[in-house]
Coordinates of N, CA and C and ligand atoms in Angstrom, one line a residue:
X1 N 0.8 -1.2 0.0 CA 0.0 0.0 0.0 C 0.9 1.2 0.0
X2 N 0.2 2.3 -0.7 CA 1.4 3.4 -1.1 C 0.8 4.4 0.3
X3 N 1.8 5.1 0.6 CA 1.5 6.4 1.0 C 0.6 7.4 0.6
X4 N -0.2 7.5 1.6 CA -1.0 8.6 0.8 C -0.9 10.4 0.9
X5 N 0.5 9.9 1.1 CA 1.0 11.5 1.1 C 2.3 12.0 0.2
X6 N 3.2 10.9 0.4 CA 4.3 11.1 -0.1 C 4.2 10.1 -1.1
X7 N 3.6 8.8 -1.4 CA 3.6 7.8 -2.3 C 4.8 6.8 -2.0
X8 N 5.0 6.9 -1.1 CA 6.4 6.1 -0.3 C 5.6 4.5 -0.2
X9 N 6.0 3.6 -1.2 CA 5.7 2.0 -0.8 C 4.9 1.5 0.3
X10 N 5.2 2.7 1.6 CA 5.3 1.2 2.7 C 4.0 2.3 3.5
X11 N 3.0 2.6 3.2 CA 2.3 3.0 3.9 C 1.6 1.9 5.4
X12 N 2.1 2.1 6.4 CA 2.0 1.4 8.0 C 1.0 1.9 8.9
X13 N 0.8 3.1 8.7 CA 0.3 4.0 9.9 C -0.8 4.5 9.1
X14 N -2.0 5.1 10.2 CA -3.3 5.2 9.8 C -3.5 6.8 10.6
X15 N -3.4 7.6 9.9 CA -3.3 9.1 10.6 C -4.7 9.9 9.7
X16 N -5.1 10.7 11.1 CA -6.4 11.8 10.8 C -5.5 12.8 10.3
X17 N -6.3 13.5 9.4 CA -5.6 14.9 9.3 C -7.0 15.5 8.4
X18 N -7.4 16.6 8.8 CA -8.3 17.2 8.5 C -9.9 17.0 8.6
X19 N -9.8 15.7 9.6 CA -11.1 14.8 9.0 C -11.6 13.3 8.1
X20 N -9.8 14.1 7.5 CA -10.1 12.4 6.8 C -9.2 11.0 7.0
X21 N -9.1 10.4 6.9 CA -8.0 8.9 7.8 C -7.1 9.0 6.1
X22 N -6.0 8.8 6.6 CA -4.8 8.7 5.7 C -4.1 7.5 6.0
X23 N -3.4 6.8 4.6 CA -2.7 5.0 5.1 C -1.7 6.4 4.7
X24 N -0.7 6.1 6.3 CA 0.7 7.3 5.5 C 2.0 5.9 5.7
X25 N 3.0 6.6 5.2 CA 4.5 5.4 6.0 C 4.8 6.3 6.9
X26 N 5.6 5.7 7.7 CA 5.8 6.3 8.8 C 7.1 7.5 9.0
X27 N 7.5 8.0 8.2 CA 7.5 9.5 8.3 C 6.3 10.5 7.6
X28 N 5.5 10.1 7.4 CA 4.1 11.1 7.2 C 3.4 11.3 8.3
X29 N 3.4 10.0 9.4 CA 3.0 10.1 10.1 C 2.6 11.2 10.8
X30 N 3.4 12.2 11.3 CA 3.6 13.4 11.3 C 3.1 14.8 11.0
X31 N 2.4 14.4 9.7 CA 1.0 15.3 9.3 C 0.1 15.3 10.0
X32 N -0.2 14.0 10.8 CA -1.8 14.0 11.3 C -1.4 13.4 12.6
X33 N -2.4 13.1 12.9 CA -2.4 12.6 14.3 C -3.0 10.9 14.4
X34 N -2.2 10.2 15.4 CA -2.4 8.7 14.7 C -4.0 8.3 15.1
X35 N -4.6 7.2 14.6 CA -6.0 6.8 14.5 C -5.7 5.2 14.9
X36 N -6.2 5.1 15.8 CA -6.3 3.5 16.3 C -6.4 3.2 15.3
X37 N -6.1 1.8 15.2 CA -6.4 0.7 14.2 C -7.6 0.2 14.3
X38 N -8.5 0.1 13.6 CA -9.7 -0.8 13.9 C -9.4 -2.3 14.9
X39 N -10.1 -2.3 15.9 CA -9.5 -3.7 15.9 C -10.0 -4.6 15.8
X40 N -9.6 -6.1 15.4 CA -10.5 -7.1 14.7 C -11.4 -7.5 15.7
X41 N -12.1 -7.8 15.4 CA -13.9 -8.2 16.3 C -12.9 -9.5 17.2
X42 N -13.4 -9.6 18.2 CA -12.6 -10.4 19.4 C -13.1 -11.8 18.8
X43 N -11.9 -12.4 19.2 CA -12.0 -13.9 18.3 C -12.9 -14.9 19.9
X44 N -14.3 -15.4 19.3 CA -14.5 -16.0 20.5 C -14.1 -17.1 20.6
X45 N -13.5 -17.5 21.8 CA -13.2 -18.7 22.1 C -13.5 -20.2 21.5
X46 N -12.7 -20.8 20.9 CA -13.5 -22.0 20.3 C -14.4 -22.3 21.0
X47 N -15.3 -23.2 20.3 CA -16.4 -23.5 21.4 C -15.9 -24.8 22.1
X48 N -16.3 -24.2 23.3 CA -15.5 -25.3 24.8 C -16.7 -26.5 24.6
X49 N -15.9 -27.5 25.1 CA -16.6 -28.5 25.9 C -17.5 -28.1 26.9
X50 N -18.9 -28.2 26.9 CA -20.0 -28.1 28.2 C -20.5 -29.2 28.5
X51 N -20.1 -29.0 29.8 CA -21.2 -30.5 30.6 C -22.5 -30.3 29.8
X52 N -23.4 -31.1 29.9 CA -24.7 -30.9 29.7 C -25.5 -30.4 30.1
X53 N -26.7 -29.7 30.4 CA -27.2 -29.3 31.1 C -27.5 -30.6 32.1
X54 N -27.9 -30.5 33.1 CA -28.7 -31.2 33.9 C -30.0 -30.9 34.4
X55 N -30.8 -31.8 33.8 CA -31.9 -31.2 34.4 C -32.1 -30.9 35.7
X56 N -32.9 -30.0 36.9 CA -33.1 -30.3 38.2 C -33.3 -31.1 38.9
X57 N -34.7 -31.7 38.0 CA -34.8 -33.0 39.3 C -34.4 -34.3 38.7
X58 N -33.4 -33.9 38.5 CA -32.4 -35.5 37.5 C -32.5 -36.7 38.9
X59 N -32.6 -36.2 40.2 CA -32.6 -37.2 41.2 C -34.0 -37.5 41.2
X60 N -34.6 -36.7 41.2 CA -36.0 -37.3 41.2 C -36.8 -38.3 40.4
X61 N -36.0 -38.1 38.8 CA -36.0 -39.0 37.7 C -35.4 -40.4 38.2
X62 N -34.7 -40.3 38.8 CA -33.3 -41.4 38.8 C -33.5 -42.2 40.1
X63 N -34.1 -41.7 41.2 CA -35.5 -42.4 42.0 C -36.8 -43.2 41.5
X64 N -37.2 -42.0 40.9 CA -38.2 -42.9 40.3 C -38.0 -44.1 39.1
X65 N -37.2 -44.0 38.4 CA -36.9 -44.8 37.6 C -36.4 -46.2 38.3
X66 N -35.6 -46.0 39.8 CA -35.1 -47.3 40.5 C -36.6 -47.9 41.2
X67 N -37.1 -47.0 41.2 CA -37.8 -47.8 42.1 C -39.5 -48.6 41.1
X68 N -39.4 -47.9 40.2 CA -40.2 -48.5 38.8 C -39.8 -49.8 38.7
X69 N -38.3 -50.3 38.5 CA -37.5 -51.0 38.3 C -37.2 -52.1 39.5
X70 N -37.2 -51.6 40.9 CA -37.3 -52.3 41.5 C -35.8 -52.4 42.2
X71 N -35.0 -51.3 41.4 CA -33.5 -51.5 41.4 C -32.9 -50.6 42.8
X72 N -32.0 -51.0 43.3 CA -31.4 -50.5 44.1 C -29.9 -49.9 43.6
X73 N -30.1 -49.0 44.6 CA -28.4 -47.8 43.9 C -27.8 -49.4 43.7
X74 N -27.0 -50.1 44.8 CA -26.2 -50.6 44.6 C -26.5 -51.6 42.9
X75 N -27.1 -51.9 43.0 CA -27.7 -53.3 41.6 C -26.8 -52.0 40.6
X76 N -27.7 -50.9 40.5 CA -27.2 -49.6 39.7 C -26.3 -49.9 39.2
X77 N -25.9 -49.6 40.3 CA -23.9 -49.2 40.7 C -23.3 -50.5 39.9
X78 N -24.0 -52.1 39.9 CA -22.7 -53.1 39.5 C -23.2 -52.6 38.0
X79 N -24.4 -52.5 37.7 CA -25.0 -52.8 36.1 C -24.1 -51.7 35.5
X80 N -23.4 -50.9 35.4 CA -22.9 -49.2 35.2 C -21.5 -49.4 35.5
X81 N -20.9 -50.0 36.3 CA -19.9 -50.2 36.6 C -19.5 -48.8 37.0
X82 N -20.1 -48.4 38.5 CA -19.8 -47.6 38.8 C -19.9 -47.3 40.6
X83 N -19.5 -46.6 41.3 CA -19.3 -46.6 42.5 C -20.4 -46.3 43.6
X84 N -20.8 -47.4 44.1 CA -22.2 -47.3 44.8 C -22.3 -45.6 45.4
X85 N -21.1 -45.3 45.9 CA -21.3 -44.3 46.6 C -21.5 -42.9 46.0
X86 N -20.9 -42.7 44.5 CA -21.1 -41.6 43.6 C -22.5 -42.1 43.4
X87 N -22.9 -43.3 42.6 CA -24.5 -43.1 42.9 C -25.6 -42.9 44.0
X88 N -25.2 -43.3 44.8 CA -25.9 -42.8 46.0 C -26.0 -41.0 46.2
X89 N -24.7 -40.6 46.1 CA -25.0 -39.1 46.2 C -25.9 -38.4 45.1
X90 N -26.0 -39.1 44.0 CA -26.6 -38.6 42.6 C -27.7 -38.8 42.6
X91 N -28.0 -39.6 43.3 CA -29.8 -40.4 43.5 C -30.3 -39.4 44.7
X92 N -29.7 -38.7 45.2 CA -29.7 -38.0 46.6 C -29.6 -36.6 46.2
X93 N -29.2 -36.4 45.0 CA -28.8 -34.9 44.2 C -28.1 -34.2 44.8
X94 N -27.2 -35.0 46.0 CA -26.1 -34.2 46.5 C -25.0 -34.0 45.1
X95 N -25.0 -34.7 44.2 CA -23.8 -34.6 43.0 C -24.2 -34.7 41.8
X96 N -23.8 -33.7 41.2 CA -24.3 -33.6 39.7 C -23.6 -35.1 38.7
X97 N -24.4 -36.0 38.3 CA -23.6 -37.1 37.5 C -23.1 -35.9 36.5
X98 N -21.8 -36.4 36.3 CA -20.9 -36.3 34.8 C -21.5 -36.6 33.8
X99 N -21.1 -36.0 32.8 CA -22.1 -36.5 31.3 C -21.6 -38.0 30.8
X100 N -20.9 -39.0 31.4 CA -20.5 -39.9 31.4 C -22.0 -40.6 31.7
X101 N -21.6 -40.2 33.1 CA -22.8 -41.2 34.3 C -23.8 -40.6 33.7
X102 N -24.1 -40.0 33.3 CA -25.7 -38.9 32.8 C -26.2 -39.7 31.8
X103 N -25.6 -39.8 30.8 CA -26.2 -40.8 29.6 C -26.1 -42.5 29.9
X104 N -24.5 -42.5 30.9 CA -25.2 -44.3 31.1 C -26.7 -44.2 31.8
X105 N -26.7 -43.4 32.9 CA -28.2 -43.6 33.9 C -29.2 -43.5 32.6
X106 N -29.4 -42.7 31.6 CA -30.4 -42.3 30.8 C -30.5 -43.6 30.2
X107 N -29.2 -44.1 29.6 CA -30.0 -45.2 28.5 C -30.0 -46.9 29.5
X108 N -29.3 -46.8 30.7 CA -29.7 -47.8 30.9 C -31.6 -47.6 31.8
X109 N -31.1 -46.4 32.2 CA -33.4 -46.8 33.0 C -34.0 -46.0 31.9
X110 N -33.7 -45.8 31.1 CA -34.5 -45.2 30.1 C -35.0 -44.1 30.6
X111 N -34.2 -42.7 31.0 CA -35.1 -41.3 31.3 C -34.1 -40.8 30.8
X112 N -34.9 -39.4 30.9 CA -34.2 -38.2 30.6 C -33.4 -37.3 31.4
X113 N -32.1 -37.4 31.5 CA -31.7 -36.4 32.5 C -30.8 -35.4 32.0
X114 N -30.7 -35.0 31.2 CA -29.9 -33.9 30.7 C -30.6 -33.4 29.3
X115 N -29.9 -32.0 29.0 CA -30.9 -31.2 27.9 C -30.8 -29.7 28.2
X116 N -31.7 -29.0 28.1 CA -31.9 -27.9 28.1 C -33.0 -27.6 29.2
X117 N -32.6 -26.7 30.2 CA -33.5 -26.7 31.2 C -35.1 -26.2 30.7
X118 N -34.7 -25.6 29.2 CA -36.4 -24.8 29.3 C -36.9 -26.3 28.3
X119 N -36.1 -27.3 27.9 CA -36.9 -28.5 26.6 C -38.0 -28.7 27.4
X120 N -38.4 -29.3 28.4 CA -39.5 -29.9 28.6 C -40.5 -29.3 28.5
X121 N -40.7 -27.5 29.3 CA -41.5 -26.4 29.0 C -42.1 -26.6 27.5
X122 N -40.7 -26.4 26.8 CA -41.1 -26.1 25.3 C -42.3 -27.5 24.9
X123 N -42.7 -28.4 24.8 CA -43.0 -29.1 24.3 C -44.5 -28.9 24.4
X124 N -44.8 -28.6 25.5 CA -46.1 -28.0 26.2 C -46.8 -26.7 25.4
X125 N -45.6 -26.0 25.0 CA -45.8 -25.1 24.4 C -46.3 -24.9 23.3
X126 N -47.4 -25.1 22.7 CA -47.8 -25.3 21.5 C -48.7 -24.2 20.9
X127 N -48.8 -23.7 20.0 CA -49.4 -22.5 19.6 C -51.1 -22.4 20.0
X128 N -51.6 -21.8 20.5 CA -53.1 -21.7 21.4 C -53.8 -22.2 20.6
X129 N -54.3 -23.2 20.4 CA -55.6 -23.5 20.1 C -56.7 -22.7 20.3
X130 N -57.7 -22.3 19.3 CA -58.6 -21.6 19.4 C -59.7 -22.5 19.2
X131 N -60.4 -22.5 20.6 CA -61.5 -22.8 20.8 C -63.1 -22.8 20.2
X132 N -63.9 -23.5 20.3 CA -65.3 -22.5 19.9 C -65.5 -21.7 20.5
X133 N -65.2 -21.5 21.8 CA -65.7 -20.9 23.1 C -64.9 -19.1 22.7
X134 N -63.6 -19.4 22.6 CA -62.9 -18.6 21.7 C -63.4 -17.4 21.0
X135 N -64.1 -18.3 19.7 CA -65.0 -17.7 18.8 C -65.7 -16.8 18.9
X136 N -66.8 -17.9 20.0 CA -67.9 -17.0 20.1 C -67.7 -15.7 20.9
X137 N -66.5 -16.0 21.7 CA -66.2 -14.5 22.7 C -66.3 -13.6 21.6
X138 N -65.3 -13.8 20.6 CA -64.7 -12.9 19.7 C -65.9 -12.1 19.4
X139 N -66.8 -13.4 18.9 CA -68.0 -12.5 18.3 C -69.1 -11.7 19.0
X140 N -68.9 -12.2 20.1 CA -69.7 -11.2 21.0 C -69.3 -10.4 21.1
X141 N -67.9 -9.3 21.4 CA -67.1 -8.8 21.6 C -67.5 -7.6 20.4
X142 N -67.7 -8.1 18.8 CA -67.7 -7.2 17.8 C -69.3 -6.8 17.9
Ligands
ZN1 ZN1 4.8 9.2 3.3

């Protein structure tokens, strides 16, 4: 890029002068007064690894599911190959399972415990049905 003052090759520097932004080389600089550099839009972070969400009552799921089942943490614990006592605290919702333990508990008792705290909301959510009752408000109304 040339100078836009002197025509010198090596225009580096980004200077106001008058109102208007000038690419000068760096003895032009000097005409104006220097102008930040734009700076490039902040690079966001790759996207990290996130636990999953967890639902809230993942214990309450993971209760009810043992006891549907008939299963005891421990039975749990050998079928999972995992530590009676981490399951215990998880069935207890003293301890968030890991997204490890999250999807074994899911697919071995078959529930849901991880997702988006508002998914389940959403599902319910379905655009209002308009009623007859609806209607006829409407039309009383006009
Ligand atoms: Zn110059």
């Amino acid at each position: 890029m040339f100078c836009e003052i002197c025509g010198e090759r090596k225009a580096v520097e980004t200077i106001g002068m008058e109102g208007m932004e000038l690419r000068v080389c760096p003895a032009c600089t000097r005409f104006g007064t220097p102008v930040a550099e734009q700076k490039a839009p902040v690079r966001k972070d790759p996207v990290e690894f996130h636990e999953p969400d967890i639902l809230p009552d993942y214990a309450e799921r993971i209760r009810d599911a043992l006891r549907k089942r008939g299963l005891s943490v421990r039975v749990l614990a050998e079928k999972l190959s995992e530590r009676a006592s981490t399951l215990e605290k998880v069935e207890k919702g003293k301890m968030l399972p890991d997204r490890k333990l999250a999807k074994k508990l899911e697919k071995f008792l078959g529930i849901v415990i991880t997702g988006s705290v508002e998914a389940p909301g959403r599902l319910h959510r379905g655009l209002p049905e308009a009623t007859l009752g609806d209607i006829a408000e409407v039309r009383v109304k006009k």
